[in-house]
CSV table of C-alpha atoms in Angstrom, one decimal:
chain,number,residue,atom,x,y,z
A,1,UNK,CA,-9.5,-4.9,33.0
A,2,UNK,CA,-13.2,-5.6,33.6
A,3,UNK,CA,-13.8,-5.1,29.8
A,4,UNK,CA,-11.4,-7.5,29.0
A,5,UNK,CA,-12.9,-10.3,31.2
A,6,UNK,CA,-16.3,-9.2,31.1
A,7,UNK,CA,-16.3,-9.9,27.1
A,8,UNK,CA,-14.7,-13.0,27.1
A,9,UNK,CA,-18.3,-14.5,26.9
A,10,UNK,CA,-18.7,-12.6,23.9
A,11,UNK,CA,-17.1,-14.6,22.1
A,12,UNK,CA,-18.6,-17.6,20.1
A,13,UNK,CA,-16.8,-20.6,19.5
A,14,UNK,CA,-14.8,-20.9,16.5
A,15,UNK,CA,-15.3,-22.6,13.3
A,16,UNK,CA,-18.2,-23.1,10.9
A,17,UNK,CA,-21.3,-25.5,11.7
A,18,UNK,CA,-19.6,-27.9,9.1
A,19,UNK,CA,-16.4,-28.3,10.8
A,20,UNK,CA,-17.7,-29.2,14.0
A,21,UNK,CA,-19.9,-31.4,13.2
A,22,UNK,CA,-17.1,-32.7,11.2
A,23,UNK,CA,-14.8,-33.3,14.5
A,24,UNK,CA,-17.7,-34.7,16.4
A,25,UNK,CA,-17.9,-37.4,13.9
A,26,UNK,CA,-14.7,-38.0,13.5
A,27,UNK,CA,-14.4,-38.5,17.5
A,28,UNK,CA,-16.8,-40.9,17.8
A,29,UNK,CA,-16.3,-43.0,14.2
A,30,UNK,CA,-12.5,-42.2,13.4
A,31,UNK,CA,-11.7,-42.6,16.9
A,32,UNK,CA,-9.5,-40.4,19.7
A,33,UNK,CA,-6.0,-41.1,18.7
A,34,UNK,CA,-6.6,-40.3,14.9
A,35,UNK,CA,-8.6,-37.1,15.9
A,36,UNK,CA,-5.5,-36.1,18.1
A,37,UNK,CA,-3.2,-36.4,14.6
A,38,UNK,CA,-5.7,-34.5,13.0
A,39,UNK,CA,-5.5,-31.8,15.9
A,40,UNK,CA,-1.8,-30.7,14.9
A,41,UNK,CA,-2.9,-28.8,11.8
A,42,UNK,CA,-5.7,-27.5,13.3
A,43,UNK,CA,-3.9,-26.5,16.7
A,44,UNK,CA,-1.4,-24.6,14.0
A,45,UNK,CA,-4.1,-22.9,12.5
A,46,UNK,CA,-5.1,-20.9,15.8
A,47,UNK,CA,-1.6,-20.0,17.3
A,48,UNK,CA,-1.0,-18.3,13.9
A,49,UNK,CA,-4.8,-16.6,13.7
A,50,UNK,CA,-5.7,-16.2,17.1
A,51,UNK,CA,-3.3,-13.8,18.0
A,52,UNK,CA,-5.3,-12.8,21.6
A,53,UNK,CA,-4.9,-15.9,23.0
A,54,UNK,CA,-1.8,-16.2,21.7
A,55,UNK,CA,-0.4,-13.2,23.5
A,56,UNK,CA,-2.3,-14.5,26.4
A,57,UNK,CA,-0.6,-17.7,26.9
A,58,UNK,CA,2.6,-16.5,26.3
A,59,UNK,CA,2.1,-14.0,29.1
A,60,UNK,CA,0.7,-17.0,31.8
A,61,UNK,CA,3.4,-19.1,30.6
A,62,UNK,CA,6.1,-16.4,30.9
A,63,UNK,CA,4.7,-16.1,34.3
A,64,UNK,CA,5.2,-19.9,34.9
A,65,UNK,CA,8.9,-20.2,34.1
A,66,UNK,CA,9.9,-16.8,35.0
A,67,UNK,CA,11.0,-16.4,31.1
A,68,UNK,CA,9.5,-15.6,28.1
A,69,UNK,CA,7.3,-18.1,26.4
A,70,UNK,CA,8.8,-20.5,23.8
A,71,UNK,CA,6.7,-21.0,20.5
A,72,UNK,CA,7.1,-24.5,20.8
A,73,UNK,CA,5.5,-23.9,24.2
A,74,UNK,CA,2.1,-22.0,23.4
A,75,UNK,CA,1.9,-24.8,20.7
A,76,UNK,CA,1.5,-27.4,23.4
A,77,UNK,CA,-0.4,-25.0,26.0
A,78,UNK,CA,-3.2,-24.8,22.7
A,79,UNK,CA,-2.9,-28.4,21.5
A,80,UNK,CA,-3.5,-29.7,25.2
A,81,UNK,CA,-6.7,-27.4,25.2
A,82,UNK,CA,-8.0,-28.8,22.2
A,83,UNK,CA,-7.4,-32.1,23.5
A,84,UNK,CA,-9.8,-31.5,26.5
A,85,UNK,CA,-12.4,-30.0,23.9
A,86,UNK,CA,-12.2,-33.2,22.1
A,87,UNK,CA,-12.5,-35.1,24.9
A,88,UNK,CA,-15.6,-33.5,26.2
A,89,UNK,CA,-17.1,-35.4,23.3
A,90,UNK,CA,-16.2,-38.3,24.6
A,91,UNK,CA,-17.6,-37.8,28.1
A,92,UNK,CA,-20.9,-36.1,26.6
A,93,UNK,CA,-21.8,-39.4,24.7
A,94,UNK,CA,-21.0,-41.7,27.8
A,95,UNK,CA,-17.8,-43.4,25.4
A,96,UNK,CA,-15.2,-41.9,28.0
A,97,UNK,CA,-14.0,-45.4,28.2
A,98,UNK,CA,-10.8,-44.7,26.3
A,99,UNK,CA,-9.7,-42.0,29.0
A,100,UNK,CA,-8.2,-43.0,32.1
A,101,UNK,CA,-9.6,-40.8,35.0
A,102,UNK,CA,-8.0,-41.0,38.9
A,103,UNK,CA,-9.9,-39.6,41.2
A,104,UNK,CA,-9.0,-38.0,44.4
A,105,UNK,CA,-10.4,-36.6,47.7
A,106,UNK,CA,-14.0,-38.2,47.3
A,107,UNK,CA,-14.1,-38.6,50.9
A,108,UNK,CA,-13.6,-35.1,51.3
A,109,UNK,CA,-17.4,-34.6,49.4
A,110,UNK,CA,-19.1,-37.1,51.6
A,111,UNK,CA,-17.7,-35.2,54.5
A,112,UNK,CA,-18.9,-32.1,53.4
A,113,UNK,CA,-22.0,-34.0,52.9
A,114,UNK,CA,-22.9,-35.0,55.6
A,115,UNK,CA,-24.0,-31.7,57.5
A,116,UNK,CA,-26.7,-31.3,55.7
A,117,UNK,CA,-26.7,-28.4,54.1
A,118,UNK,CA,-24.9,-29.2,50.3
A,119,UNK,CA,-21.5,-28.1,49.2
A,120,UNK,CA,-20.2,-25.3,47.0
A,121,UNK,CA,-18.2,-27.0,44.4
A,122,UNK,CA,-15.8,-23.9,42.9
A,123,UNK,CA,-14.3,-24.4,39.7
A,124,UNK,CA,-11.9,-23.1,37.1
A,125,UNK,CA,-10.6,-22.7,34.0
A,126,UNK,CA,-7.9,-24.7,34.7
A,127,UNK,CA,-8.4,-28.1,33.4
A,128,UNK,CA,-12.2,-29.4,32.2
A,129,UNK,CA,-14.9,-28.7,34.7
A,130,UNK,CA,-16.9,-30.9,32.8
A,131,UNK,CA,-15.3,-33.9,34.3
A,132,UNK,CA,-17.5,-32.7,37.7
A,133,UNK,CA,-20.3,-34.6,35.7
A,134,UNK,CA,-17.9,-38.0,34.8
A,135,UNK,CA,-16.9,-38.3,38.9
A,136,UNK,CA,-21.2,-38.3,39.8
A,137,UNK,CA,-21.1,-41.7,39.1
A,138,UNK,CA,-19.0,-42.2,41.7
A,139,UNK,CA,-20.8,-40.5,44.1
A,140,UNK,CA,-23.9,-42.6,44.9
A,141,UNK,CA,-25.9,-40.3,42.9
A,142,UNK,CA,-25.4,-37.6,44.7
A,143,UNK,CA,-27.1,-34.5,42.9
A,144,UNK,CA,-24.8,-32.4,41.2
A,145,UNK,CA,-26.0,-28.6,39.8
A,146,UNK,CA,-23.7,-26.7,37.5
A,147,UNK,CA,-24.5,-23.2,37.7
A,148,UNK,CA,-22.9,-21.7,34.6
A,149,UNK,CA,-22.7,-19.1,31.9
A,150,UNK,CA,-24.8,-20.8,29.0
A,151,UNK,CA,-24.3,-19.2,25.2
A,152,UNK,CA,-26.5,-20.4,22.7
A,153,UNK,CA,-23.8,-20.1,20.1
A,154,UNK,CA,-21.7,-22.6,22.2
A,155,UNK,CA,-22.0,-25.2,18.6
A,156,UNK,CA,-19.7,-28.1,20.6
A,157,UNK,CA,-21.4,-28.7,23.5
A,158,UNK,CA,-24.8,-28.7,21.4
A,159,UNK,CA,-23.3,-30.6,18.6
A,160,UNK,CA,-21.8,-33.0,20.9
A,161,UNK,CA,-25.0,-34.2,22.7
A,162,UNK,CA,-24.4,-32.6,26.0
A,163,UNK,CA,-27.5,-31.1,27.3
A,164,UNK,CA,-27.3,-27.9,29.0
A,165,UNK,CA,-30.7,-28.1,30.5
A,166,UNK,CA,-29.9,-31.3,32.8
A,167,UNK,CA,-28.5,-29.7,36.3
A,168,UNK,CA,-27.6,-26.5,34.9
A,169,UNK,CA,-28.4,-23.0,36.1
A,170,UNK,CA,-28.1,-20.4,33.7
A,171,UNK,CA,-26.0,-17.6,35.7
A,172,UNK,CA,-27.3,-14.2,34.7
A,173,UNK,CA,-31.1,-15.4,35.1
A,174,UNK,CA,-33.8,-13.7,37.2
A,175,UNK,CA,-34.0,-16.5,40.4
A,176,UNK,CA,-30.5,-18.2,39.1
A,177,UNK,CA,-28.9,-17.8,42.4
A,178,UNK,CA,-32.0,-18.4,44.9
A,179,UNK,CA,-32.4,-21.9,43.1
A,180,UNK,CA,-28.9,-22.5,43.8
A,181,UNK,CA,-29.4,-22.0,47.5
A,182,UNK,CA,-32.4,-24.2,47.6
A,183,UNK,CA,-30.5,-27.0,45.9
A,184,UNK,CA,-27.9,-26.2,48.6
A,185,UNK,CA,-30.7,-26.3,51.4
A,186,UNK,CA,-31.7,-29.5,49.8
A,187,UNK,CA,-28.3,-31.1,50.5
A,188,UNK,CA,-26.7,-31.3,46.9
A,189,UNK,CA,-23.7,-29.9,45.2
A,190,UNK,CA,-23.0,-26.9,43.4
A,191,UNK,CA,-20.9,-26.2,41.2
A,192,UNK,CA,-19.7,-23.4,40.0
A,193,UNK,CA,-16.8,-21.3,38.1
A,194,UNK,CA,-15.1,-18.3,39.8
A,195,UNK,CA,-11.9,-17.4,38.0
A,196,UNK,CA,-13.6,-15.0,35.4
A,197,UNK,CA,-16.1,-12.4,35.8
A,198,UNK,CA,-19.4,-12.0,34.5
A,199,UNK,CA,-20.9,-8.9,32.7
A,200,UNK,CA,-21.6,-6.3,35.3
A,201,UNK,CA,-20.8,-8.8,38.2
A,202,UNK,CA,-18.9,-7.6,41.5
A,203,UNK,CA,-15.6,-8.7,42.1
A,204,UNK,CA,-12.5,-8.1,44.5
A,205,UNK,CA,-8.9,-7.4,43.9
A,206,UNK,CA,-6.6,-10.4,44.2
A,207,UNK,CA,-2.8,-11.0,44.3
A,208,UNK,CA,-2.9,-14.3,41.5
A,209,UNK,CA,0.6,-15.7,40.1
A,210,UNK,CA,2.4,-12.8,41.5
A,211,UNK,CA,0.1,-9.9,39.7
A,212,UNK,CA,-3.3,-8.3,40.7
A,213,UNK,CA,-6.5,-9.5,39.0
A,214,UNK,CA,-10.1,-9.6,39.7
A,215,UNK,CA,-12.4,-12.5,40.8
A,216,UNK,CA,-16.1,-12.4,41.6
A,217,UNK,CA,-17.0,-12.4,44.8
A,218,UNK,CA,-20.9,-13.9,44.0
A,219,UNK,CA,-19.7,-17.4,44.3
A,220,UNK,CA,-18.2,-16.9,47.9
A,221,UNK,CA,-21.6,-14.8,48.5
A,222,UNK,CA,-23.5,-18.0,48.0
A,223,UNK,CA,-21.1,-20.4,50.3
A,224,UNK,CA,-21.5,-17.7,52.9
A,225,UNK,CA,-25.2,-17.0,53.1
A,226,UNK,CA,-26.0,-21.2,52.8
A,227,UNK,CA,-23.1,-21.2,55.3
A,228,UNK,CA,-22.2,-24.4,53.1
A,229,UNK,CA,-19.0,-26.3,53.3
A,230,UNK,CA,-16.8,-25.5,50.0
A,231,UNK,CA,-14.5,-27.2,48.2
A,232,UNK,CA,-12.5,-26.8,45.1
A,233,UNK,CA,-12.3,-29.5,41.9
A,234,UNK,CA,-9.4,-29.3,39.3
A,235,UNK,CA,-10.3,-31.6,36.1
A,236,UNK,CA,-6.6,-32.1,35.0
A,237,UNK,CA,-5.1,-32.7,32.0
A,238,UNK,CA,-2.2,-35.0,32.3
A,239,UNK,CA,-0.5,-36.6,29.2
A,240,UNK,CA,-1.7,-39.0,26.7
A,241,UNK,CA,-5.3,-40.1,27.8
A,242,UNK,CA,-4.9,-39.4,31.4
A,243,UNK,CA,-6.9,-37.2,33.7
A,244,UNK,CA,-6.8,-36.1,37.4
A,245,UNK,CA,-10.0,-35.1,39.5
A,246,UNK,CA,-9.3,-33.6,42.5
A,247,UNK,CA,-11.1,-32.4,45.4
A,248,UNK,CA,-9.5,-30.1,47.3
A,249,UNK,CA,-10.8,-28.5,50.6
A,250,UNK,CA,-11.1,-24.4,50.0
A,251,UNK,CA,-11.4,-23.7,53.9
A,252,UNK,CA,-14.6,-22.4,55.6
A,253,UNK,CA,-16.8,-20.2,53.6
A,254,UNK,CA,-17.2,-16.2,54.9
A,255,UNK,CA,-19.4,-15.5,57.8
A,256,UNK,CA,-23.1,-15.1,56.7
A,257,UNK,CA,-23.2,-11.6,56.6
A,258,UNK,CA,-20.2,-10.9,54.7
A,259,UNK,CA,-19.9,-8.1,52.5
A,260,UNK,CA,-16.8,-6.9,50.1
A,261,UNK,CA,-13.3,-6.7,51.8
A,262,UNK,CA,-14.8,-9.4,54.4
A,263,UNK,CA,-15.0,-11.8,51.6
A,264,UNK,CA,-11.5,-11.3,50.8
A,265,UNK,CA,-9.7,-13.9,53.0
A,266,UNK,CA,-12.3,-16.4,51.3
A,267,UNK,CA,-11.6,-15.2,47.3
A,268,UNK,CA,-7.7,-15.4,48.5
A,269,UNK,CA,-7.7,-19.0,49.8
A,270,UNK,CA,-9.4,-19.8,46.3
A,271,UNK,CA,-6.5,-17.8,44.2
A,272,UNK,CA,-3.8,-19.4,46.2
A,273,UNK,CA,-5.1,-23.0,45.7
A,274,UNK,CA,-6.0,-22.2,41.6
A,275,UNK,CA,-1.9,-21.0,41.7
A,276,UNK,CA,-1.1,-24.0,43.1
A,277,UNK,CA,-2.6,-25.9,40.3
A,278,UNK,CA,-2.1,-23.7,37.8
A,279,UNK,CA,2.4,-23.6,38.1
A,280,UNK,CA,1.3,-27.5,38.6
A,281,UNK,CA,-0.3,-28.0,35.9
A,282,UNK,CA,0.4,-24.7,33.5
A,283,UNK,CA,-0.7,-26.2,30.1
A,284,UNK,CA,-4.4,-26.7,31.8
A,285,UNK,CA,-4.8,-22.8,32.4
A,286,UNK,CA,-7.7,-22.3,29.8
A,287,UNK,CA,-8.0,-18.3,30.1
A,288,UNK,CA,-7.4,-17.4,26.9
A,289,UNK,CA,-7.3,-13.3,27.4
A,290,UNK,CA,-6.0,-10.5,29.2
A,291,UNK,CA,-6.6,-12.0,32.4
A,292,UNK,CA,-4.4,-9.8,34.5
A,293,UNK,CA,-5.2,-5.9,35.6
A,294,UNK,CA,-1.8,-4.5,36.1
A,295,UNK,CA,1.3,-4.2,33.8
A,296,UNK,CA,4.3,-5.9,35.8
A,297,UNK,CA,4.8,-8.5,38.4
A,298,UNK,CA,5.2,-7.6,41.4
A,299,UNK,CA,8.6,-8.6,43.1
């Protein structure tokens, strides 16, 4: 299991130079609803080639609706993540006027706020964490830091314009997690992903749609030691142009001097509320590998 999720990072997007820049262009001179027409050959194209992620989002979806997976059904669950891909286009060049974006439990951030000592923003795979970035302007300017796994063969967020050296810490970095905590000491947020693991990281076995699977424990390390409030945000895909942004409150963070199984209560709150969302919101679960480290579901 920790091979599996240890290489997804491993691999590079798809597709040559050419044909993204080709897609960028078309997004922001063709426009988003003929890019989305164009998206149903392409979206073809990777169920029939891709045949990892394929098997993987039958298996989530199977898991879903207590069934196997309908075709027609990992052809949405791709097309709705190529949609958010495309759209991170949109939000990268500051034209995210075309999407409609609700917003909800920003009262929960200024809360956490207000003590002082910053907020641990956990993320997922579930949805677009990049929509983090399109809610700071609703936050007064409140500084935001993405801490996050950075691969230079990432061609669609370079292509696109989005910067990856504004507010991001590069996870895996000598210092990456001690700059985090002085951001936190500094009273800003954090944000950061913890439904895969990292290459060599630690991590902690967790019950997750009714199956055992491993999540870091490094993220609920940092919200422990800074003893900052944490909450959870879920970038949702709805339908049609129409996204969600939710801030959820993840509970108190682990007692400073936590350490393996005592971070478990912490990791579990965080798998119960990405379950939640995830049977929610199932065409929004992005994890497109063996994510799971047993064979059956439990009963």
């Amino acid at each position: 299991m920790k091979a599996a999720t240890a290489n997804w990072s491993a691999r590079a997007e798809r597709g040559s130079v050419v044909l993204i820049q080709l897609v960028v262009w078309l997004a922001r001179v063709a426009g988003r609803r003929v890019c989305r027409v164009l998206m149903y050959p392409a979206t073809l194209y990777f169920v029939v080639t891709d045949r990892t992620a394929r098997r993987a989002s039958a298996e989530f979806l199977g898991l879903v609706h207590g069934r196997p997976a309908k075709w027609t059904e990992v052809f949405r669950h791709f097309y709705s993540f190529g949609t958010t891909l495309l759209d991170r286009v949109y939000l990268a060049s500051g034209c995210g006027r075309e999407l409609q974006v609700t917003i909800e439990g920003l009262p929960l951030v200024e809360q956490a706020l207000g003590n002082g000592k910053g907020c641990v923003m956990l993320g997922s795979h579930l949805g677009s964490f990049d929509l983090l970035m399109f809610a700071h302007r609703q936050m007064r300017g409140r500084p935001v830091t993405v801490m996050m796994q950075v691969d230079p063969r990432a061609r669609l967020r370079k292509l696109a314009g989005i910067d990856d050296s504004v507010n991001v810490i590069r996870v895996g970095e000598p210092g990456s997690y001690m700059r985090a905590h002085e951001a936190l000491a500094r009273g800003e947020i954090v944000g950061i992903l913890a439904d895969r693991i990292d290459a060599g990281a630690a991590s902690i076995n967790i019950p997750f749609m009714g199956r055992d699977t491993q999540l870091p424990i490094a993220p609920h390390v940092l919200a422990a030691r800074s003893e900052a409030p944490v909450l959870m945000c879920f970038g949702l895909y709805e339908a049609g142009n129409r996204y969600r942004l939710r801030f959820v409150d993840c509970g108190p963070a682990a007692p400073r001097a936590s350490r393996g199984p005592a971070l478990q209560p912490a990791v579990a709150r965080y798998a119960a509320l990405l379950e939640e969302h995830a049977r929610r919101y199932p065409l929004n679960w992005f994890n497109f590998y063996r994510y799971w480290s047993d064979g059956e579901a439990h009963a």
